[in-house]
CSV table of C-alpha atoms and ligand atoms in Angstrom, one decimal:
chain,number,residue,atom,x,y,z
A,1380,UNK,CA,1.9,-19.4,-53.2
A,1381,UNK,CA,-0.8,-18.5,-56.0
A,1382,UNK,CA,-1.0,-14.2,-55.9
A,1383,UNK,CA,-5.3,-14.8,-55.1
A,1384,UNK,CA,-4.0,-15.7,-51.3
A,1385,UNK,CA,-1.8,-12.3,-51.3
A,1386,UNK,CA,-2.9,-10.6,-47.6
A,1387,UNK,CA,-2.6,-7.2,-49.1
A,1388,UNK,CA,-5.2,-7.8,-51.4
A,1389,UNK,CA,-8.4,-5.6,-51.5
A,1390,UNK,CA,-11.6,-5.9,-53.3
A,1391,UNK,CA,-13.7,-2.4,-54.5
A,1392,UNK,CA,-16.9,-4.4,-52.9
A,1393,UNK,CA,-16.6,-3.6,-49.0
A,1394,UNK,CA,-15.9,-6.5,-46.7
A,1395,UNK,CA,-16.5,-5.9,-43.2
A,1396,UNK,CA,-13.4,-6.4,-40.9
A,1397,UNK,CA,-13.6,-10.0,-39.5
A,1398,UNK,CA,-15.7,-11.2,-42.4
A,1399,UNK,CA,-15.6,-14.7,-43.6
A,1400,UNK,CA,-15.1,-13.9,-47.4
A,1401,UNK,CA,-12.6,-11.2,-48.3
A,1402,UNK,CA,-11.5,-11.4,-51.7
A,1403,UNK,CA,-9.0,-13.7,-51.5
A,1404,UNK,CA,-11.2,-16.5,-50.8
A,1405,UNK,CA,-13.8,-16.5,-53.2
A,1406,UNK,CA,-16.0,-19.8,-53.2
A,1407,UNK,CA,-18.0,-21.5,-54.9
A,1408,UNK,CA,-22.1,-22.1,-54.2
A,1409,UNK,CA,-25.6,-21.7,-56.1
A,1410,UNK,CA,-28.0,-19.2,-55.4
A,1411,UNK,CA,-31.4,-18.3,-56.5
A,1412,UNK,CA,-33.5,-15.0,-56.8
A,1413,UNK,CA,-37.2,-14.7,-55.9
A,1414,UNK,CA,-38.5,-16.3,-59.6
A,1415,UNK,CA,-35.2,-16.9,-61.3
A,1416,UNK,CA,-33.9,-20.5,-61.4
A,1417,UNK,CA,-30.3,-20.8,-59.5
A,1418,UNK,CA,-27.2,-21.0,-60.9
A,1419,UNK,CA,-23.5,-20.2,-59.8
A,1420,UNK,CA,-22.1,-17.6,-58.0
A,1421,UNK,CA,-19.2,-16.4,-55.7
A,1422,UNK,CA,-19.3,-13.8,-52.9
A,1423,UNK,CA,-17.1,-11.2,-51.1
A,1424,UNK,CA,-18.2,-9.8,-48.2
A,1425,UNK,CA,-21.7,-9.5,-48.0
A,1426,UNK,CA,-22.3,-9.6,-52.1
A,1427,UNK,CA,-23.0,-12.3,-53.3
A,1428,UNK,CA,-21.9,-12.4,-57.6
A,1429,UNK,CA,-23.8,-14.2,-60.2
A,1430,UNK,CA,-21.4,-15.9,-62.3
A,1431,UNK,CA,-23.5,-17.1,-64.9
A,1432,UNK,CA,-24.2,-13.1,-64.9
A,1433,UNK,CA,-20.6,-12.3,-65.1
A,1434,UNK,CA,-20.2,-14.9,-68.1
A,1435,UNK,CA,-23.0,-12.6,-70.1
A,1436,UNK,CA,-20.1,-9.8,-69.7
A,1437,UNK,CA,-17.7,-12.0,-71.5
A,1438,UNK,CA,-15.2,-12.2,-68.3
A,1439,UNK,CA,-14.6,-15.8,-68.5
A,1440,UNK,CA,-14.5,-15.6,-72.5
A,1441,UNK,CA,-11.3,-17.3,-74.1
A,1442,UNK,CA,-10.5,-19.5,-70.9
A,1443,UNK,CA,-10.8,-22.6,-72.8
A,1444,UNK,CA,-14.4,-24.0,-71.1
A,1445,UNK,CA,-18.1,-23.7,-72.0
A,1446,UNK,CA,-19.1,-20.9,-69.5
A,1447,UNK,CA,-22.6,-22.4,-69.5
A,1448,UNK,CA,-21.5,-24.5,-66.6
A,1449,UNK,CA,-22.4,-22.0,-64.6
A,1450,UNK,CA,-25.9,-21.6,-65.5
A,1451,UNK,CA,-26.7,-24.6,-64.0
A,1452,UNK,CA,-28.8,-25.7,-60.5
A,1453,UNK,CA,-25.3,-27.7,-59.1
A,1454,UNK,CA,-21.6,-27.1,-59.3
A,1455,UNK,CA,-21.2,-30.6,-61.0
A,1456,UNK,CA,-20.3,-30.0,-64.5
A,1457,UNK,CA,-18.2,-26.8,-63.6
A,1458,UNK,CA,-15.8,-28.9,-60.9
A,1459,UNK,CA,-15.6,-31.8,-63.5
A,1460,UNK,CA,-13.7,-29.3,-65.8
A,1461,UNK,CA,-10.7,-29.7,-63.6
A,1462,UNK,CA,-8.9,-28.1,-60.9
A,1463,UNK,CA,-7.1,-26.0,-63.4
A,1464,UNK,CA,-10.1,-24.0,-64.3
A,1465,UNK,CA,-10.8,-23.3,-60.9
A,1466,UNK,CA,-7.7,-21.5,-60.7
A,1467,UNK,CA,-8.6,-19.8,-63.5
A,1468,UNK,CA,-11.8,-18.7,-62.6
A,1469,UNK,CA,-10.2,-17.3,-59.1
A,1470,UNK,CA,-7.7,-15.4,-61.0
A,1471,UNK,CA,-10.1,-13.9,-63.1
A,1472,UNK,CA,-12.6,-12.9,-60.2
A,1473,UNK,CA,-9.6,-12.1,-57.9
A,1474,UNK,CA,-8.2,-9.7,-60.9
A,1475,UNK,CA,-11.7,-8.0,-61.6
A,1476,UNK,CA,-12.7,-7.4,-58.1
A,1477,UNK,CA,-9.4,-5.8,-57.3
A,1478,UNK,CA,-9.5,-2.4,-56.3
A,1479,UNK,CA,-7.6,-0.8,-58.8
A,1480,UNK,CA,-9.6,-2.5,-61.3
A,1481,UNK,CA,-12.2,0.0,-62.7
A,1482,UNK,CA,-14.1,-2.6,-65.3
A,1483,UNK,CA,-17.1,-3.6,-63.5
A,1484,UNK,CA,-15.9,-1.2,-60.1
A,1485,UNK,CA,-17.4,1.5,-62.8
A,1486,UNK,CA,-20.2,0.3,-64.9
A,1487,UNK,CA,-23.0,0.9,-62.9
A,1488,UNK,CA,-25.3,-1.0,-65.1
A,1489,UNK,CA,-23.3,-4.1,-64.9
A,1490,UNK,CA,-23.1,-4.1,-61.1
A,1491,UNK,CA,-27.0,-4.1,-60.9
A,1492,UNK,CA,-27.2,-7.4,-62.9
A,1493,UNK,CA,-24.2,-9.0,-61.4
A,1494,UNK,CA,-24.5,-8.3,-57.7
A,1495,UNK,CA,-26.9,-8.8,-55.5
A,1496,UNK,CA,-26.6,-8.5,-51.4
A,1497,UNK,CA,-26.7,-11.5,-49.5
A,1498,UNK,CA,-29.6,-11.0,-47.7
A,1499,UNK,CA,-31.9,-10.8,-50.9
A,1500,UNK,CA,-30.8,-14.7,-52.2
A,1501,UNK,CA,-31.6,-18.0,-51.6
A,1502,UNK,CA,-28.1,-20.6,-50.8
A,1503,UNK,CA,-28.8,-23.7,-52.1
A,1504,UNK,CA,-27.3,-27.4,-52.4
A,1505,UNK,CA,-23.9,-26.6,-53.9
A,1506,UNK,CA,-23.3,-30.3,-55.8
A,1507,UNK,CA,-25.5,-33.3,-56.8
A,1508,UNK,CA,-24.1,-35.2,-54.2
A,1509,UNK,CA,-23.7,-39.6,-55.5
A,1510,UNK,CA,-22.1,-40.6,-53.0
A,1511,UNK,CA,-21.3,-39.5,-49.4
A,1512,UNK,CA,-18.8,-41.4,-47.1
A,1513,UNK,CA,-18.6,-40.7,-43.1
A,1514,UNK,CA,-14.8,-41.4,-41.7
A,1515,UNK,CA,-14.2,-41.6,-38.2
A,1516,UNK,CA,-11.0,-39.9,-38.2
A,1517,UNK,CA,-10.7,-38.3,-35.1
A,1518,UNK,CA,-8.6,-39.9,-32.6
A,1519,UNK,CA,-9.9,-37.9,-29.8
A,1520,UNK,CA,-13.7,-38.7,-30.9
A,1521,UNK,CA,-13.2,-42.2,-31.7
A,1522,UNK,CA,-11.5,-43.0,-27.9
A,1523,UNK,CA,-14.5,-40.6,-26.1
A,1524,UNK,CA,-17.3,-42.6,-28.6
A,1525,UNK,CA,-15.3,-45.9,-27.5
A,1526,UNK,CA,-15.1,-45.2,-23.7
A,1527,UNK,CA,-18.8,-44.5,-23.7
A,1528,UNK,CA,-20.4,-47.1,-25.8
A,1529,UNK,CA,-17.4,-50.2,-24.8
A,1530,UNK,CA,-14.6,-49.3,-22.2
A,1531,UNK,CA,-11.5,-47.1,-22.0
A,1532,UNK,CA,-9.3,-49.8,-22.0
A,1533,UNK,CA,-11.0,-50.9,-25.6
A,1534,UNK,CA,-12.2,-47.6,-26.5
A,1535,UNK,CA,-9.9,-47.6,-29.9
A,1536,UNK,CA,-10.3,-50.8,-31.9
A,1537,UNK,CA,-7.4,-52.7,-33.0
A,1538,UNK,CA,-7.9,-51.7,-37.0
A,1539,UNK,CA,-8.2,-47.7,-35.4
A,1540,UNK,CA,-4.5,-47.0,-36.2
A,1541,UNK,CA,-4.1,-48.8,-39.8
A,1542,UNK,CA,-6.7,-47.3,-41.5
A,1543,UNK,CA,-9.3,-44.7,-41.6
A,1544,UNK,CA,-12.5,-46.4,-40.2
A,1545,UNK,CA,-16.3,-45.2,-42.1
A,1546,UNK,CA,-18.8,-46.2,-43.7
A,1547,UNK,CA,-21.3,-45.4,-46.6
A,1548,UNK,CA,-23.6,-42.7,-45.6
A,1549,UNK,CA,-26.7,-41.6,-47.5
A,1550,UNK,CA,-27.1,-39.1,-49.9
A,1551,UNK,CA,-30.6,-38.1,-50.7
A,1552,UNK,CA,-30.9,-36.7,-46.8
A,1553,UNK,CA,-28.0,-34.4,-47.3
A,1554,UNK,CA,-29.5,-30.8,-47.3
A,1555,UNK,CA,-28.6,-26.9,-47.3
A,1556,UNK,CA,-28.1,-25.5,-44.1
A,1557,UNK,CA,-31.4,-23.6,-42.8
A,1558,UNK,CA,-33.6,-26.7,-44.0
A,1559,UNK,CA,-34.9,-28.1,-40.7
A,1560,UNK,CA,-35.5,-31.2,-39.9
A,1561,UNK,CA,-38.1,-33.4,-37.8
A,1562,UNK,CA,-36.7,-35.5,-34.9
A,1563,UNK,CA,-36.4,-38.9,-36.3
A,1564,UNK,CA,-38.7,-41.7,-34.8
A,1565,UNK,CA,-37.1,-45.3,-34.4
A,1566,UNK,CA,-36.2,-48.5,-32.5
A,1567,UNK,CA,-34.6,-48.2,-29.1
A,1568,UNK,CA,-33.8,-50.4,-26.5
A,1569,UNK,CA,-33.6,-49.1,-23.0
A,1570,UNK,CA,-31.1,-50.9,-20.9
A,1571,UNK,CA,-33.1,-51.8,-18.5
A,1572,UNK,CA,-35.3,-53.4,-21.2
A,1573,UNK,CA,-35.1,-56.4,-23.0
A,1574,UNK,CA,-37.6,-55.9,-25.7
A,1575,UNK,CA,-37.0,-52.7,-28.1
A,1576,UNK,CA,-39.8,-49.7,-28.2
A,1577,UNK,CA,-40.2,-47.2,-31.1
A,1578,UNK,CA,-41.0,-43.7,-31.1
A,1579,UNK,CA,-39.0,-40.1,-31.1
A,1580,UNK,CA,-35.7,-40.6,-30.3
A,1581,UNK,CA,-34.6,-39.0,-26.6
A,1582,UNK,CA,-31.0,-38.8,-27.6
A,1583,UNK,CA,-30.5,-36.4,-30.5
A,1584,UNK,CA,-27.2,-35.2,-31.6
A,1585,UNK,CA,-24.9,-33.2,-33.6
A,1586,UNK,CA,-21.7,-33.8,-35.3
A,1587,UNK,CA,-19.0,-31.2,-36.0
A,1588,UNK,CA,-17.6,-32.3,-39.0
A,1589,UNK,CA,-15.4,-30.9,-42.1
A,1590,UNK,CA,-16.0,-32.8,-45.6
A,1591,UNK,CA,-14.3,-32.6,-49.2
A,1592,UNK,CA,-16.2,-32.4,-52.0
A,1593,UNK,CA,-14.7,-35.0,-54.7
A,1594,UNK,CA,-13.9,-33.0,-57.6
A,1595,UNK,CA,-12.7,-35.8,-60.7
A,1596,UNK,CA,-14.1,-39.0,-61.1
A,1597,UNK,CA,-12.4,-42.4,-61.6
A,1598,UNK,CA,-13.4,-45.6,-63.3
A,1599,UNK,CA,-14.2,-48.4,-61.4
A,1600,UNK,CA,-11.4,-50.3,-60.9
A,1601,UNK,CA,-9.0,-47.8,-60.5
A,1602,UNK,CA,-7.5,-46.5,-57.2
A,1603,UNK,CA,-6.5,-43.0,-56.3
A,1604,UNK,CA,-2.6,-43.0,-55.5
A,1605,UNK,CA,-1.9,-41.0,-52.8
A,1606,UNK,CA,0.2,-39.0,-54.5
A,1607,UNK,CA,-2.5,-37.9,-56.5
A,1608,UNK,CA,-5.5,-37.9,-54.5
A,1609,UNK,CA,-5.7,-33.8,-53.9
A,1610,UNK,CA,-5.7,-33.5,-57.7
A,1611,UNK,CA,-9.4,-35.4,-57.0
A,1612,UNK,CA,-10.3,-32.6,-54.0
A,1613,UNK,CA,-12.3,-29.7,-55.2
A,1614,UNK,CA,-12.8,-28.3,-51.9
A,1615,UNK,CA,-14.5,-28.3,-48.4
A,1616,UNK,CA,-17.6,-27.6,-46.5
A,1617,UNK,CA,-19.0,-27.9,-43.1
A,1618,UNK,CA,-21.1,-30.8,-42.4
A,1619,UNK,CA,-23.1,-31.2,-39.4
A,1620,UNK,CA,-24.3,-35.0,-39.2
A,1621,UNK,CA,-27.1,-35.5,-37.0
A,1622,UNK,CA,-27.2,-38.6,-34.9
A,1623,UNK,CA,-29.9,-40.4,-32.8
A,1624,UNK,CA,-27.4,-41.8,-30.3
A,1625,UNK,CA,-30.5,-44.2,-28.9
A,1626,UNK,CA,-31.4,-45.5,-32.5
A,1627,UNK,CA,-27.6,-45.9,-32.9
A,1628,UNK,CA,-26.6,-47.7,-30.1
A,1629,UNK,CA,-29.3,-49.9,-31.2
A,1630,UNK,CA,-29.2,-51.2,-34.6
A,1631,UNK,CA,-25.1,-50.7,-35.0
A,1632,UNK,CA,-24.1,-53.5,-34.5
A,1633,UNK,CA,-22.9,-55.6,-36.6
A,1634,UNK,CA,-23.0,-53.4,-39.5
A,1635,UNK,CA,-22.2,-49.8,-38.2
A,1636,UNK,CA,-24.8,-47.0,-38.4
A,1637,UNK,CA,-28.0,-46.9,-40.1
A,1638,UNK,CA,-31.0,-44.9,-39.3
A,1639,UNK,CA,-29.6,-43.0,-36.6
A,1640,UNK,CA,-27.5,-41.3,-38.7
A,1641,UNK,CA,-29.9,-40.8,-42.4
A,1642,UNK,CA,-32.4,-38.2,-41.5
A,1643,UNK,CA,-31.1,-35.4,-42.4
A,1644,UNK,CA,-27.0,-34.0,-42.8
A,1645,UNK,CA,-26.4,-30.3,-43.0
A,1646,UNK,CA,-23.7,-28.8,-45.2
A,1647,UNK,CA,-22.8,-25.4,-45.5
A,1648,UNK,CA,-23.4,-23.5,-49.0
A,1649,UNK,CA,-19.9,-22.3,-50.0
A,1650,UNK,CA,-17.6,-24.9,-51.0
A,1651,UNK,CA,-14.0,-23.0,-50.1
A,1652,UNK,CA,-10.9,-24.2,-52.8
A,1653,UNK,CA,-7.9,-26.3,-51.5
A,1654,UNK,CA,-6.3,-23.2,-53.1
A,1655,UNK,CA,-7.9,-20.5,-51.0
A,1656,UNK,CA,-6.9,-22.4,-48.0
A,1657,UNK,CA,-3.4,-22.6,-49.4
A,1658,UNK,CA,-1.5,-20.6,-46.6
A,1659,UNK,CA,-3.2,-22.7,-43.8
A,1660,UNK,CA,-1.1,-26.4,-44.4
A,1661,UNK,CA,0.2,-27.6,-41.7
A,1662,UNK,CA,1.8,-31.0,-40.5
A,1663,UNK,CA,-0.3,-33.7,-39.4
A,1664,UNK,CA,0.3,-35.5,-35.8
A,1665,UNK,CA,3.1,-38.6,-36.4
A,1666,UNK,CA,1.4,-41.6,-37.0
A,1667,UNK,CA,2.5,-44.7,-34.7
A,1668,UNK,CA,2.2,-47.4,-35.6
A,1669,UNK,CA,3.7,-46.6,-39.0
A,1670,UNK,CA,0.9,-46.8,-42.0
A,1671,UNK,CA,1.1,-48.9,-44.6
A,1672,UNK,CA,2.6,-48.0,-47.9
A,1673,UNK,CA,-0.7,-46.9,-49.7
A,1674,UNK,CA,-1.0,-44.9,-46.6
A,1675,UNK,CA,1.7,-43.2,-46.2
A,1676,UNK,CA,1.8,-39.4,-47.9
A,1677,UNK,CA,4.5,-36.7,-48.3
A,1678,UNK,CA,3.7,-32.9,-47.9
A,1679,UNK,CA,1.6,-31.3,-45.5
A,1680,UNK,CA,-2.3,-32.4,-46.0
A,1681,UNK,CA,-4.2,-31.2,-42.9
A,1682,UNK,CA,-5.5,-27.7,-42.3
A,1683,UNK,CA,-5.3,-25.0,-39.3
A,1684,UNK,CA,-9.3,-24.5,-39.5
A,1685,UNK,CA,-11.0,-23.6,-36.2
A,1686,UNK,CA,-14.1,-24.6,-36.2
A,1687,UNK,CA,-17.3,-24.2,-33.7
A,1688,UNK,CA,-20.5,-25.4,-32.2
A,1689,UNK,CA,-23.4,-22.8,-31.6
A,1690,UNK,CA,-26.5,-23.6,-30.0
A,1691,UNK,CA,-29.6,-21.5,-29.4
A,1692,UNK,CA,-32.9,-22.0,-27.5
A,1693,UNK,CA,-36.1,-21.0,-28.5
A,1694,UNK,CA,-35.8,-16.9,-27.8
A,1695,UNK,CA,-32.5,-17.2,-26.7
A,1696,UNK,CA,-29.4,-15.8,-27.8
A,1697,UNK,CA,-26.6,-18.2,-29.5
A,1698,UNK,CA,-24.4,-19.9,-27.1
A,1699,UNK,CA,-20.9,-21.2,-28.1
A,1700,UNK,CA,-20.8,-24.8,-26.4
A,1701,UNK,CA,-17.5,-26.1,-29.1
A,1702,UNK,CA,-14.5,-24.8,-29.9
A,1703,UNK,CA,-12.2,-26.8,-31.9
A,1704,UNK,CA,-10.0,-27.5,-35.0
A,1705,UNK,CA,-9.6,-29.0,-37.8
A,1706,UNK,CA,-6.1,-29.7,-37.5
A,1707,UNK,CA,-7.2,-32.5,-35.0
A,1708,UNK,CA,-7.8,-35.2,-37.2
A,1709,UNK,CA,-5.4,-38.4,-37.3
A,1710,UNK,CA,-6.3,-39.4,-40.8
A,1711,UNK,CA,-6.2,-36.8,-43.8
A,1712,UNK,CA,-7.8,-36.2,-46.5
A,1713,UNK,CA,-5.7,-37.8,-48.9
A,1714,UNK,CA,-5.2,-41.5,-46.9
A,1715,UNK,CA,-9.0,-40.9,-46.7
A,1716,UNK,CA,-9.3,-40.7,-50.7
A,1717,UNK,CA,-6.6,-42.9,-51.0
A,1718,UNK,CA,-8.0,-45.8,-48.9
A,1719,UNK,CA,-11.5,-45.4,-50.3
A,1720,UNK,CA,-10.3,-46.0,-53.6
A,1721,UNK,CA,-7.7,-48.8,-53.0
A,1722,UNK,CA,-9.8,-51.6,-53.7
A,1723,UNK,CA,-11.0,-49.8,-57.0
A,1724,UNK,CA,-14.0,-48.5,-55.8
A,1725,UNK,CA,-14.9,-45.4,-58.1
A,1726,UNK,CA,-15.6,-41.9,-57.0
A,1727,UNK,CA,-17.5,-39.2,-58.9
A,1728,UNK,CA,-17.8,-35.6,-59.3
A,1729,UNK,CA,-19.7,-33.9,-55.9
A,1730,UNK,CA,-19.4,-37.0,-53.5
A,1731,UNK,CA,-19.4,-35.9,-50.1
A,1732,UNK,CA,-16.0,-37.7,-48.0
A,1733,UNK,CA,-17.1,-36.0,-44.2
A,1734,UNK,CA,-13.9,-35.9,-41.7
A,1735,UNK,CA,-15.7,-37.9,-38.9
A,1736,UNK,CA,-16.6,-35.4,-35.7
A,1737,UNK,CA,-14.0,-33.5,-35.0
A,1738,UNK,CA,-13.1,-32.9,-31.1
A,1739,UNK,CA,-10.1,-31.5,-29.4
A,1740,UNK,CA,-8.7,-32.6,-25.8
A,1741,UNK,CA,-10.8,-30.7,-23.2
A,1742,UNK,CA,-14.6,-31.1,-23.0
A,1743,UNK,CA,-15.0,-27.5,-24.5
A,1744,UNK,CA,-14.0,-28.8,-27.8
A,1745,UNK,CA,-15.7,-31.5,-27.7
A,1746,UNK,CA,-17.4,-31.9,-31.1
A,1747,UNK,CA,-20.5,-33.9,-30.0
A,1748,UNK,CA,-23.3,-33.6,-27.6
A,1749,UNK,CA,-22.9,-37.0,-26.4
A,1750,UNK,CA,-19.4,-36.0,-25.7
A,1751,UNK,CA,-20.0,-33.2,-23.7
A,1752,UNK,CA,-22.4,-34.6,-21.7
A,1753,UNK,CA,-20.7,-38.1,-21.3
A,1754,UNK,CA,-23.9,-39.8,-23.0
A,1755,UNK,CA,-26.1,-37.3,-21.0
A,1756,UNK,CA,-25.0,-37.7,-17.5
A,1757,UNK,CA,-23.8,-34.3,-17.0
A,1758,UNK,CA,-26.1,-31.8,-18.7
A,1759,UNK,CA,-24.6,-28.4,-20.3
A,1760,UNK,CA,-25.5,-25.4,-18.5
A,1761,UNK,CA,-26.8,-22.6,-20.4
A,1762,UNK,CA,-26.5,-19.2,-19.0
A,1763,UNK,CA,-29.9,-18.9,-18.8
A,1764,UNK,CA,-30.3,-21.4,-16.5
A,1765,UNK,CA,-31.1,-24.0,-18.4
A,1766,UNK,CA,-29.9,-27.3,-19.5
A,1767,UNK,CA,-29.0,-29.8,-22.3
A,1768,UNK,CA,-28.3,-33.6,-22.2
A,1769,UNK,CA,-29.2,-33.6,-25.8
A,1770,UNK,CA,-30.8,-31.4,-28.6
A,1771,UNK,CA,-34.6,-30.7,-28.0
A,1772,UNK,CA,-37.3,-29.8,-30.3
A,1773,UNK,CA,-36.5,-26.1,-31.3
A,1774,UNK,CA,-33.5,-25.9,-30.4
A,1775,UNK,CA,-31.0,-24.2,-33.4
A,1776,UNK,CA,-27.2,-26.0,-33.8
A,1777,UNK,CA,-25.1,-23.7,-35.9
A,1778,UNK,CA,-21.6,-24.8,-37.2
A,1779,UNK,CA,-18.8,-22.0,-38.1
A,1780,UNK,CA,-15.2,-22.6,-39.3
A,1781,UNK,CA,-13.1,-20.0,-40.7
A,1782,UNK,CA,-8.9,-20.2,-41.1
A,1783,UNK,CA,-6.5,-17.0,-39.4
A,1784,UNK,CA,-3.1,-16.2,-40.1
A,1785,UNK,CA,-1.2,-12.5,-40.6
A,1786,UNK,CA,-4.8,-10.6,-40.9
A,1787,UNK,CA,-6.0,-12.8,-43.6
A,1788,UNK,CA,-9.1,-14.6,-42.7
A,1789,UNK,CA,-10.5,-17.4,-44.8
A,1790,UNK,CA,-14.4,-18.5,-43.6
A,1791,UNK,CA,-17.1,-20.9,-44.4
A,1792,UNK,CA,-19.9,-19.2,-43.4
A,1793,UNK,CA,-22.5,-21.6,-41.1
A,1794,UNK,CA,-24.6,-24.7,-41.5
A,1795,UNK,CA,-27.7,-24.1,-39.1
A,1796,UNK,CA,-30.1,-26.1,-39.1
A,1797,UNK,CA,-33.6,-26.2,-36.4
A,1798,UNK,CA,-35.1,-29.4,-34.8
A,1799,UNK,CA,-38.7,-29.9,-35.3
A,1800,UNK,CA,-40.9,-32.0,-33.3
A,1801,UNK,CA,-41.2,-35.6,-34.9
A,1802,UNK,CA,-44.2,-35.8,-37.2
A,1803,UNK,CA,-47.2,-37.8,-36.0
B,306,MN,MN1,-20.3,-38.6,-38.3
């Protein structure tokens, strides 16, 4: 195990017990100041650290890359170096924010131009993002989506258990969390119906999802072995992909999803290493029927992350209506890479691959709206009385992860985001 994931460590910045970002996870994002343009930085506890300020103090001098990348608006050019300078980078920070290390700890002057408190920046879009890919690799999900919208007896479909179902999302709607978005307007068709309607859709929903950021790009042509496909993995995020289950249910057939699922995608702004969430690997569940050969990995590839759903009302305090983790998924993140990229379809620095939503066996881990509610028959109960069948305008949906183990405790922060009415 790298020494950055060492429990013991401690940082000379003070990190509040049960805090998301001690020093031995150190993430990557892009801030801004009021007036400055953003560029890189890291955070423990509650600081957040301007690397491209920290590079002006020579600290990542003689490491072998331009440190330039990180004054830059997106993480792009600083992942394409390679996962090795990554780990470099964490070393460095992990070494300098030790606290026996007096370097910056004393230089008073330095602090002030490096550190600033969390509260006084601006998170912004970590990556450029090209390309963005929603799997649907939850068995649990796909089998309570399938019971709803077919049967239980045909709730999986035949290809489920061969290969990791998605399909191409879209990019230019992924956003930071705290951006809100409008409730989409589109074509539904009401069951009892038999001519569509258009207008705001009455079914909006959320998706608990985890995504890796693709951190080396391949030519077209050429597939991602399994074997190698963490070596493409920079790191992951939480992802929240809205739905508008009416629109949806709609227009997604034959092709899959469409506009019910492109008006807006909320990430989370700190990208957390593979290597910071070293100490959380764990085995996957068996896969029966055995995969195919391109399919099949060795080594432990999923991750103990628990991961929840928050929702607040207009006024109200935060309720927790999920509770799951990320363990749960049937397909990992290397037979997702892997089977994206067998037919030689290339991948490129900052694509977004999202997990599919992520739900657990009771209805309290449920990882969807439409889930909890079985497609809105029976509404949540919120303890102030009232009630949700779906997300209405106002309403807040806040997604947390973080990873636990012998008192270390490895977070992602949140991606919140707010519904707005739909425009006129
Ligand atoms: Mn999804």
């Amino acid at each position: 195990m790298d020494k950055t994931n060492n429990p013991d460590l401690r940082s000379w910045i003070e990190v509040e017990k049960g805090s998301d970002f001690p020093i031995q996870n150190l993430p990557f994002g892009i801030f801004r100041r009021p007036g400055k343009p953003p560029s890189a930085a890291t955070r423990i506890g509650d600081t957040i650290i301007s690397l491209h300020a920290l590079s002006t103090h020579s600290c990542f001098k003689d490491k072998g890359f331009d440190p330039d990348v990180f004054n830059r608006p997106v993480l792009n050019d600083f992942i394409a170096l390679g996962k090795l300078f990554g780990r470099k980078v964490r070393e460095c920070l992990s070494a300098l924010f030790n606290e026996d290390n007096p370097l910056l700890r004393d230089d008073t002057q330095a602090k002030e131009e490096i550190l600033f408190p969390v509260q006084d920046v601006e998170m912004m879009m970590p990556v450029k993002v090209g390309d963005y890919t929603d799997f649907y690799s939850n068995e649990q999900h796909a089998t309570n989506l399938g019971t709803i919208f077919r049967d239980a007896a045909n709730a999986l479909n035949p290809n489920w258990k061969h290969l990791p179902v998605g399909y191409h999302g879209r990019s230019s709607s992924i956003v930071i969390s705290g951006t809100p978005i409008h409730r989409p307007k589109g074509q539904t068709k009401p069951d009892s119906s038999s001519f569509p309607e258009f207008g705001p859709t009455r079914q909006l929903d959320y998706e608990l999802e985890v995504a890796f950021i693709a951190g080396k790009a391949t030519l077209l042509g050429e597939p991602v072995s399994i074997a190698e496909a963490e070596d493409h993995i920079f790191g992951l995020i939480l992802f929240n992909d809205l739905s508008a289950r009416d629109i949806q249910k709609w227009e997604t057939i034959p092709l899959g999803p469409f506009l019910g699922k492109d008006f807006g995608s909320i990430v989370s702004p700190w990208i957390i290493t593979l290597d910071a969430l070293e100490p959380f690997r764990i085995p996957g569940p068996e896969q029966q029927p055995p995969v195919l050969p391109y399919l099949s990995f060795k080594g432990n590839h999923h991750f103990d992350i628990h991961i929840e759903v928050y929702l607040q009302l207009p006024g109200q305090k935060e309720v927790r209506v999920c509770s799951t983790n990320y363990k749960n998924i049937y397909w990992n993140m290397v037979q997702q890479l892997a089977h994206q990229t067998v037919n030689g379809c290339n991948i490129n620095v900052g694509d977004i691959y999202s997990s599919g939503t992520i739900s657990g066996m009771d209805p309290g881990s449920y990882g969807s709206m439409i889930e909890l509610t079985r497609n809105g028959t029976r509404p949540v109960r919120l303890p102030d009385g009232s009630e949700r069948r779906f997300i209405e305008d106002h309403d807040t949906i806040i997604l947390r992860g973080y990873a636990e183990k012998n008192g270390l405790r490895i977070g992602f922060g949140e991606a919140s985001v707010t519904i707005l009415p739909a425009k006129d």
